[in-house]
Short mmCIF file of C-alpha atoms in Angstrom, two decimals:
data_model
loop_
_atom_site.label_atom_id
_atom_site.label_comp_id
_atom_site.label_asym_id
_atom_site.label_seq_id
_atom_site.Cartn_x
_atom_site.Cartn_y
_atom_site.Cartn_z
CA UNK W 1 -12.75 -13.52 -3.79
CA UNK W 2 -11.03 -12.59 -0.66
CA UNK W 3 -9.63 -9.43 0.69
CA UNK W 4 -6.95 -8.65 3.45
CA UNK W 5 -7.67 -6.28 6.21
CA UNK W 6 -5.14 -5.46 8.51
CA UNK W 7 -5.22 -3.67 11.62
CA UNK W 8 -2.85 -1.55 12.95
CA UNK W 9 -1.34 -1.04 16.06
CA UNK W 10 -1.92 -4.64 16.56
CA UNK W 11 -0.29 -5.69 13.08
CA UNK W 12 -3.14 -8.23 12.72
CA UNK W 13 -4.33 -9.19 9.45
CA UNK W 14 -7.44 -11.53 7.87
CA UNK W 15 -8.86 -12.20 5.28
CA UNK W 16 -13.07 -11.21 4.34
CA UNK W 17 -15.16 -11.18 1.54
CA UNK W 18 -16.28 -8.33 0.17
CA UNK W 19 -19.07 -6.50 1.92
CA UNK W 20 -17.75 -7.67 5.57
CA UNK W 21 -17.96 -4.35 7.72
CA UNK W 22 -14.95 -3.32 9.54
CA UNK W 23 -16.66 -4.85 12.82
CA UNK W 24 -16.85 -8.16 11.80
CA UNK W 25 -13.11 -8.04 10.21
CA UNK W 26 -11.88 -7.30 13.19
CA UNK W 27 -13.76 -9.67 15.52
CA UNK W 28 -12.51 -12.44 12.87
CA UNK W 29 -8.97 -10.78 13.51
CA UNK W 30 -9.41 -11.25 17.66
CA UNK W 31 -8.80 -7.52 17.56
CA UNK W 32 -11.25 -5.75 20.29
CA UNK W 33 -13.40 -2.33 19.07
CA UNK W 34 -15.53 -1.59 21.66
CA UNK W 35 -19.25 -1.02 21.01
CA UNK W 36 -22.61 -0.68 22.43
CA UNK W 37 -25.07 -0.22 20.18
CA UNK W 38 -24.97 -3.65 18.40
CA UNK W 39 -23.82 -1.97 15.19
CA UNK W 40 -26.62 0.12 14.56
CA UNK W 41 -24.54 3.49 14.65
CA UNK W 42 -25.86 4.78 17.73
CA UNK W 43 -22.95 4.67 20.18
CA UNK W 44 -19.70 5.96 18.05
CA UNK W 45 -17.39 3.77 19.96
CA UNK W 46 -16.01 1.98 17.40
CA UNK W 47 -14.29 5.05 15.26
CA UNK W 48 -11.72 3.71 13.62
CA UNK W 49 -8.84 5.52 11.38
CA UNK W 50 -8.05 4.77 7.48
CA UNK W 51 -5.24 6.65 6.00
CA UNK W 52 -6.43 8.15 2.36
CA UNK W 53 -4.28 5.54 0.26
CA UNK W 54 -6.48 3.13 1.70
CA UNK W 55 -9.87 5.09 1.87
CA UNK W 56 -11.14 3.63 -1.51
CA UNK W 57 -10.96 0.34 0.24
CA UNK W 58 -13.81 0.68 2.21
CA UNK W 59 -17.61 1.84 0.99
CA UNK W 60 -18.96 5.46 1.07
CA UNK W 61 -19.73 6.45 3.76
CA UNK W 62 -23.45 5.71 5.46
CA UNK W 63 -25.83 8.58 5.70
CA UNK W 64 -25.72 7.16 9.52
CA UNK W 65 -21.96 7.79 9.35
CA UNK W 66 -22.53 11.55 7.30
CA UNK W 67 -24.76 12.50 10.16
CA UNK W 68 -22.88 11.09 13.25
CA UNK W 69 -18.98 12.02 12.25
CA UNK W 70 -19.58 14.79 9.69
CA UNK W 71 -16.11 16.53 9.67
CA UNK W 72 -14.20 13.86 11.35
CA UNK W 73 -14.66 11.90 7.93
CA UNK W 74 -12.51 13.89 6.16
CA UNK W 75 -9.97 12.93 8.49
CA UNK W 76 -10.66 9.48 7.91
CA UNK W 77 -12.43 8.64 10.83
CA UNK W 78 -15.20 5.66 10.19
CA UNK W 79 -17.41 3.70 11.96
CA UNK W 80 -16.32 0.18 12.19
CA UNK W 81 -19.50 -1.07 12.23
CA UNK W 82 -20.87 1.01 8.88
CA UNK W 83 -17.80 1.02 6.97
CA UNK W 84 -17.93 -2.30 4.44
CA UNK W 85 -14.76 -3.61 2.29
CA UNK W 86 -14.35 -3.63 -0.74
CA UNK W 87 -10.51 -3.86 -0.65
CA UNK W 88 -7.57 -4.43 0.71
CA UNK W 89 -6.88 -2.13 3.49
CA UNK W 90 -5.21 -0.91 6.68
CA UNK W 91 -6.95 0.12 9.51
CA UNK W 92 -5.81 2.04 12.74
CA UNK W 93 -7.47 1.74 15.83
CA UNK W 94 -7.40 4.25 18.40
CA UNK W 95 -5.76 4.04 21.38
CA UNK W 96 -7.85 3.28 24.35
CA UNK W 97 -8.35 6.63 26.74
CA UNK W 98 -7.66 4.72 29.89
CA UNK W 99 -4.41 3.08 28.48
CA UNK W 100 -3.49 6.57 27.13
CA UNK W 101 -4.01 8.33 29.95
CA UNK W 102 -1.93 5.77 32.25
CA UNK W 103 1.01 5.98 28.61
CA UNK W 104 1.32 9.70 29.63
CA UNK W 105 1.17 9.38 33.43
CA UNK W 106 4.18 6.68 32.91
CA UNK W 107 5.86 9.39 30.43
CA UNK W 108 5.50 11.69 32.95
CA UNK W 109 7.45 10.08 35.82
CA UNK W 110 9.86 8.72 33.66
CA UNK W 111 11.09 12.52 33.12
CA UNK W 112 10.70 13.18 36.48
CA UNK W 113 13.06 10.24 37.41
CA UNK W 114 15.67 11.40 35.41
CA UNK W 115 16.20 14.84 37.32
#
């Protein structure tokens, strides 16, 4: 049995088994989450975003996860690297600080232009 993630902004989708984590979707998917720890929960760089529809889709949380994101979960923030499917789902990466950061610097001189 197969299951289709697909990741959002990118609008890239692939198909796992069940009991792939979120990391290895995605590296199937040649979409990027950046991480450092080797997905051992250590770093938190790869938080990624499920909406609630699609929550059940993915496993409990990890105690790792509990302990490292406590809150943030119930905003649907998960580790990519923790978080296993076990359905179809949608997942949103963030966007990258750098690239949002240089977004809002563009935004900014764009309004400037027009006066």
């Amino acid at each position: 049995m197969e299951l289709k993630v697909r990741f959002m902004p990118q609008d890239k989708s692939v198909k796992v088994r069940p009991g792939t984590t979120v990391l290895r979707a995605a590296r199937n998917a040649r979409v990027h989450i950046a991480t450092r720890c080797g997905g051992n929960a250590g770093c938190l760089m790869c938080k990624v975003e499920v909406e609630a529809e699609h929550s059940q889709a993915l496993s409990s949380p990890t105690s790792a996860e509990q302990r490292k994101l406590g809150p943030l979960l119930e905003q649907g923030i998960r580790l990519a690297c923790q978080a296993k499917i076990c359905g179809s789902a949608e997942v949103r990466l963030p966007e990258d600080p750098l690239k949002a950061a240089i977004r809002r610097q563009l935004e900014r001189q764009q309004e400037d232009d027009l006066w």
